[in-house]
Short mmCIF file of C-alpha atoms in Angstrom, two decimals:
data_model
loop_
_atom_site.label_atom_id
_atom_site.label_comp_id
_atom_site.label_asym_id
_atom_site.label_seq_id
_atom_site.Cartn_x
_atom_site.Cartn_y
_atom_site.Cartn_z
CA UNK R 25 32.02 100.44 -59.46
CA UNK R 26 32.07 104.11 -58.55
CA UNK R 27 32.95 106.50 -61.33
CA UNK R 28 36.27 108.25 -60.72
CA UNK R 29 36.12 112.03 -60.22
CA UNK R 30 36.30 113.88 -63.50
CA UNK R 31 35.78 110.78 -65.64
CA UNK R 32 33.35 111.18 -68.51
CA UNK R 33 30.03 109.45 -67.79
CA UNK R 34 28.79 106.71 -70.07
CA UNK R 35 26.65 108.86 -72.38
CA UNK R 36 25.20 107.69 -75.69
CA UNK R 37 24.97 111.37 -76.63
CA UNK R 38 26.51 114.52 -75.20
CA UNK R 39 23.81 117.21 -75.33
CA UNK R 40 25.29 120.68 -75.64
CA UNK R 41 23.34 123.75 -74.57
CA UNK R 42 24.55 127.25 -75.43
CA UNK R 43 23.12 129.92 -73.13
CA UNK R 44 20.37 127.46 -72.23
CA UNK R 45 19.42 126.72 -75.85
CA UNK R 46 19.81 123.24 -77.36
CA UNK R 47 22.72 123.48 -79.77
CA UNK R 48 24.07 120.01 -80.57
CA UNK R 49 24.02 116.32 -79.67
CA UNK R 50 27.26 114.41 -80.24
CA UNK R 51 28.05 110.72 -79.82
CA UNK R 52 31.33 109.65 -78.18
CA UNK R 53 32.45 108.33 -81.58
CA UNK R 54 32.45 111.88 -82.95
CA UNK R 55 35.03 113.00 -80.39
CA UNK R 56 38.77 112.61 -80.87
CA UNK R 57 39.08 112.32 -77.07
CA UNK R 58 36.92 112.83 -74.01
CA UNK R 59 38.28 116.25 -73.09
CA UNK R 60 36.88 119.71 -73.69
CA UNK R 61 39.35 120.13 -76.52
CA UNK R 62 37.95 117.04 -78.22
CA UNK R 63 34.41 118.33 -77.76
CA UNK R 64 35.28 121.81 -79.09
CA UNK R 65 36.91 120.27 -82.16
CA UNK R 66 33.81 118.16 -82.78
CA UNK R 67 31.54 121.19 -82.45
CA UNK R 68 33.62 123.22 -84.89
CA UNK R 69 32.29 126.73 -85.65
CA UNK R 70 29.28 126.12 -83.40
CA UNK R 71 31.58 126.55 -80.37
CA UNK R 72 33.02 129.90 -81.50
CA UNK R 73 32.38 132.68 -79.02
CA UNK R 74 31.41 130.31 -76.19
CA UNK R 75 33.14 128.91 -73.12
CA UNK R 76 32.41 125.69 -71.23
CA UNK R 77 30.87 125.99 -67.76
CA UNK R 78 31.95 123.63 -64.99
CA UNK R 79 29.84 122.11 -62.21
CA UNK R 80 30.43 125.17 -60.02
CA UNK R 81 28.97 127.44 -62.73
CA UNK R 82 32.36 128.98 -63.55
CA UNK R 83 33.83 129.22 -67.06
CA UNK R 84 36.70 126.91 -67.97
CA UNK R 85 39.72 128.78 -69.31
CA UNK R 86 40.64 127.96 -72.91
CA UNK R 87 44.15 127.01 -71.81
CA UNK R 88 42.72 124.35 -69.48
CA UNK R 89 40.40 122.66 -71.97
CA UNK R 90 42.98 120.13 -73.17
CA UNK R 91 43.48 118.80 -69.64
CA UNK R 92 39.83 118.98 -68.59
CA UNK R 93 37.84 115.72 -68.90
CA UNK R 94 34.23 115.89 -70.01
CA UNK R 95 33.08 114.63 -66.62
CA UNK R 96 33.81 118.03 -65.06
CA UNK R 97 31.17 119.75 -67.20
CA UNK R 98 28.69 116.94 -67.89
CA UNK R 99 25.50 117.36 -65.89
CA UNK R 100 22.33 115.30 -65.45
CA UNK R 101 21.02 113.83 -68.67
CA UNK R 102 24.49 114.08 -70.25
CA UNK R 103 24.04 117.82 -70.69
CA UNK R 104 27.05 120.07 -71.25
CA UNK R 105 26.62 123.80 -70.78
CA UNK R 106 28.35 126.54 -72.73
CA UNK R 107 27.97 130.26 -72.16
CA UNK R 108 28.72 133.29 -74.25
CA UNK R 109 31.14 135.79 -72.79
CA UNK R 110 33.71 138.45 -73.57
CA UNK R 111 37.02 136.89 -74.48
CA UNK R 112 35.48 133.54 -75.34
CA UNK R 113 36.76 133.79 -78.87
CA UNK R 114 39.21 136.10 -80.56
CA UNK R 115 37.08 135.83 -83.70
CA UNK R 116 34.03 137.41 -82.06
CA UNK R 117 34.59 140.13 -79.45
CA UNK R 118 30.87 140.51 -78.75
CA UNK R 119 29.80 139.48 -75.23
CA UNK R 120 26.90 137.65 -76.86
CA UNK R 121 27.88 135.73 -79.96
CA UNK R 122 24.53 135.81 -81.73
CA UNK R 123 23.21 136.72 -85.14
CA UNK R 124 21.91 140.16 -84.25
CA UNK R 125 20.24 140.74 -87.60
CA UNK R 126 18.21 137.57 -87.04
CA UNK R 127 17.33 138.78 -83.53
CA UNK R 128 16.00 142.05 -84.95
CA UNK R 129 13.95 140.23 -87.61
CA UNK R 130 12.52 137.61 -85.22
CA UNK R 131 11.46 140.26 -82.71
CA UNK R 132 9.92 142.59 -85.34
CA UNK R 133 12.48 145.29 -84.56
CA UNK R 134 12.67 146.29 -88.23
CA UNK R 135 9.01 147.32 -88.11
CA UNK R 136 7.09 150.06 -86.38
CA UNK R 137 4.15 149.32 -84.12
CA UNK R 138 0.45 149.92 -84.36
CA UNK R 139 -1.34 150.28 -81.03
CA UNK R 140 -4.87 149.03 -80.53
CA UNK R 141 -7.19 147.59 -77.85
CA UNK R 142 -5.62 144.14 -78.23
CA UNK R 143 -2.09 145.41 -77.68
CA UNK R 144 0.80 146.39 -79.93
CA UNK R 145 1.08 144.71 -83.32
CA UNK R 146 3.78 144.85 -85.98
CA UNK R 147 3.02 147.19 -88.87
CA UNK R 148 2.40 145.59 -92.28
CA UNK R 149 5.32 147.37 -93.97
CA UNK R 150 8.98 147.37 -92.89
CA UNK R 151 10.05 150.79 -91.61
CA UNK R 152 13.76 150.14 -91.01
CA UNK R 153 16.63 148.18 -92.45
CA UNK R 154 19.52 146.65 -90.54
CA UNK R 155 22.83 148.51 -90.28
CA UNK R 156 25.70 146.02 -89.84
CA UNK R 157 27.34 147.05 -86.58
CA UNK R 158 27.71 145.97 -82.98
CA UNK R 159 24.35 146.75 -81.33
CA UNK R 160 24.05 148.97 -78.29
CA UNK R 161 23.12 146.59 -75.47
CA UNK R 162 23.82 145.70 -71.86
CA UNK R 163 23.74 142.24 -70.29
CA UNK R 164 21.00 141.91 -67.66
CA UNK R 165 21.12 138.30 -66.54
CA UNK R 166 18.83 138.20 -63.51
CA UNK R 167 15.32 137.08 -62.58
CA UNK R 168 12.64 138.97 -60.72
CA UNK R 169 8.89 139.25 -60.21
CA UNK R 170 7.03 142.42 -61.20
CA UNK R 171 3.48 143.21 -60.09
CA UNK R 172 1.21 146.03 -61.19
CA UNK R 173 -2.44 147.01 -61.14
CA UNK R 174 -4.52 147.67 -64.24
CA UNK R 175 -7.86 149.39 -64.51
CA UNK R 176 -8.83 147.83 -67.84
CA UNK R 177 -8.12 144.76 -69.93
CA UNK R 178 -6.34 147.02 -72.42
CA UNK R 179 -3.98 148.33 -69.74
CA UNK R 180 -3.25 144.75 -68.61
CA UNK R 181 -2.57 143.72 -72.20
CA UNK R 182 -0.06 146.51 -72.68
CA UNK R 183 1.62 145.75 -69.35
CA UNK R 184 2.16 142.12 -70.35
CA UNK R 185 3.47 143.31 -73.73
CA UNK R 186 6.17 145.35 -72.03
CA UNK R 187 4.43 148.73 -72.10
CA UNK R 188 3.39 150.89 -69.18
CA UNK R 189 -0.23 150.91 -70.38
CA UNK R 190 -2.21 152.15 -73.30
CA UNK R 191 -3.24 155.36 -71.58
CA UNK R 192 0.38 156.33 -71.03
CA UNK R 193 1.23 155.93 -74.70
CA UNK R 194 -1.78 156.85 -76.78
CA UNK R 195 -4.34 159.63 -76.66
CA UNK R 196 -6.43 158.14 -79.43
CA UNK R 197 -10.10 158.42 -78.52
CA UNK R 198 -11.07 155.11 -80.10
CA UNK R 199 -8.38 153.27 -78.17
CA UNK R 200 -9.27 154.98 -74.89
CA UNK R 201 -12.92 154.06 -75.42
CA UNK R 202 -12.15 150.42 -76.28
CA UNK R 203 -9.85 150.06 -73.30
CA UNK R 204 -12.20 151.58 -70.75
CA UNK R 205 -15.48 149.92 -71.65
CA UNK R 206 -14.90 146.43 -70.24
CA UNK R 207 -12.72 144.68 -67.69
CA UNK R 208 -14.38 141.26 -67.39
CA UNK R 209 -17.08 141.27 -70.04
CA UNK R 210 -19.26 143.66 -68.02
CA UNK R 211 -19.74 147.32 -68.82
CA UNK R 212 -18.47 149.81 -66.26
CA UNK R 213 -16.89 147.08 -64.12
CA UNK R 214 -15.33 148.38 -60.93
CA UNK R 215 -13.03 145.39 -60.54
CA UNK R 216 -9.36 146.13 -61.06
CA UNK R 217 -6.84 143.65 -62.43
CA UNK R 218 -3.54 142.55 -60.97
CA UNK R 219 -0.74 141.69 -63.37
CA UNK R 220 2.03 139.40 -62.07
CA UNK R 221 5.04 138.91 -64.34
CA UNK R 222 7.92 136.49 -63.79
CA UNK R 223 10.83 138.05 -65.66
CA UNK R 224 13.88 136.24 -67.03
CA UNK R 225 15.79 138.98 -68.91
CA UNK R 226 19.10 138.40 -70.66
CA UNK R 227 19.83 141.64 -72.50
CA UNK R 228 18.61 145.23 -72.56
CA UNK R 229 18.87 146.56 -76.12
CA UNK R 230 18.71 150.10 -77.52
CA UNK R 231 17.90 149.21 -81.13
CA UNK R 232 17.88 152.55 -82.96
CA UNK R 233 21.70 152.65 -83.29
CA UNK R 234 21.50 149.58 -85.56
CA UNK R 235 18.76 150.90 -87.86
CA UNK R 236 18.17 153.30 -90.68
CA UNK R 237 14.98 154.12 -92.54
CA UNK R 238 14.14 151.63 -95.25
CA UNK R 239 14.49 153.24 -98.72
CA UNK R 240 10.88 152.44 -99.58
CA UNK R 241 9.62 154.03 -96.36
CA UNK R 242 11.73 157.12 -97.01
CA UNK R 243 10.39 157.34 -100.57
CA UNK R 244 6.78 157.01 -99.39
CA UNK R 245 7.27 159.73 -96.77
CA UNK R 246 8.92 162.06 -99.29
CA UNK R 247 6.08 161.54 -101.75
CA UNK R 248 3.47 162.15 -99.04
CA UNK R 249 5.08 165.47 -98.07
CA UNK R 250 4.66 166.85 -101.56
CA UNK R 251 1.46 168.56 -102.62
CA UNK R 252 -1.73 169.25 -100.75
CA UNK R 253 -3.01 167.47 -97.65
CA UNK R 254 0.53 166.50 -96.64
CA UNK R 255 -0.49 165.85 -93.03
CA UNK R 256 -3.23 163.42 -94.04
CA UNK R 257 -0.95 161.70 -96.54
CA UNK R 258 1.82 161.27 -93.95
CA UNK R 259 -0.74 159.88 -91.51
CA UNK R 260 -1.68 157.32 -94.16
CA UNK R 261 1.96 156.31 -94.58
CA UNK R 262 2.32 155.88 -90.81
CA UNK R 263 -0.71 153.61 -90.78
CA UNK R 264 1.25 151.27 -93.05
CA UNK R 265 4.66 151.60 -91.38
CA UNK R 266 3.61 152.09 -87.77
CA UNK R 267 3.33 155.18 -85.60
CA UNK R 268 5.44 153.95 -82.69
CA UNK R 269 8.80 152.31 -82.05
CA UNK R 270 10.41 151.21 -78.76
CA UNK R 271 13.50 153.11 -77.63
CA UNK R 272 14.49 150.22 -75.35
CA UNK R 273 13.83 146.47 -75.62
CA UNK R 274 14.43 143.69 -73.10
CA UNK R 275 15.25 140.30 -74.60
CA UNK R 276 14.70 137.12 -72.60
CA UNK R 277 11.78 135.14 -71.27
CA UNK R 278 8.65 135.94 -69.30
CA UNK R 279 5.65 134.28 -67.71
CA UNK R 280 2.66 136.32 -66.63
CA UNK R 281 -0.69 135.96 -64.91
CA UNK R 282 -3.61 138.42 -65.00
CA UNK R 283 -6.32 138.02 -62.41
CA UNK R 284 -9.06 140.06 -60.78
CA UNK R 285 -7.65 141.97 -57.81
#
């Protein structure tokens, strides 16, 4: 028999995705009823700050959840989508209900960067500590393809790492030499490289507003500034904590391909 419109499909598990990320899998027995209200109650705190998305990709108003059967939001594979958004929960006014401190830690945004021929790497010591506050960010939920040319493997590496290229950032002679020697394993190669990036951004973040210098970093800098050879001592501290830090960061996903032009 045909399933009536809006009726919940026969699912052994309802698979909930929040902003595209697997969040929960619930059996029908865990639900008090097969409405969005029943599902939200079963999810508990995991649903805070998120709204359900219907088949037309529009959010379902909180006032309508009690009268909305699961069938209106259940997609192929018994998947139910939820999305973060302003007004989704009075308890969290942030447009993206995420653990921002964890985001900063997982993306090495509490550390400075060291730049070398193989691209940017996180410094061994933590330069910043997290300041509890709402981060400065803007939602950028779109996809696009970006293409660029690179003269060296180093430039291509920096482009795929989110930088404009090593030569635009660093004037270090060793780095310039390492980046300009080889392009495809041959010295003085004349072949240029084409970098194609498939971008799936979600958020543009300006991280400095959520950071302050780590006390240990501040103490090391203060100690280095005292006495003779302060410049050399400060340079040594920066080798441990990183000489560079991004003013702007894009969070999301990316695929890229580097090939000979």
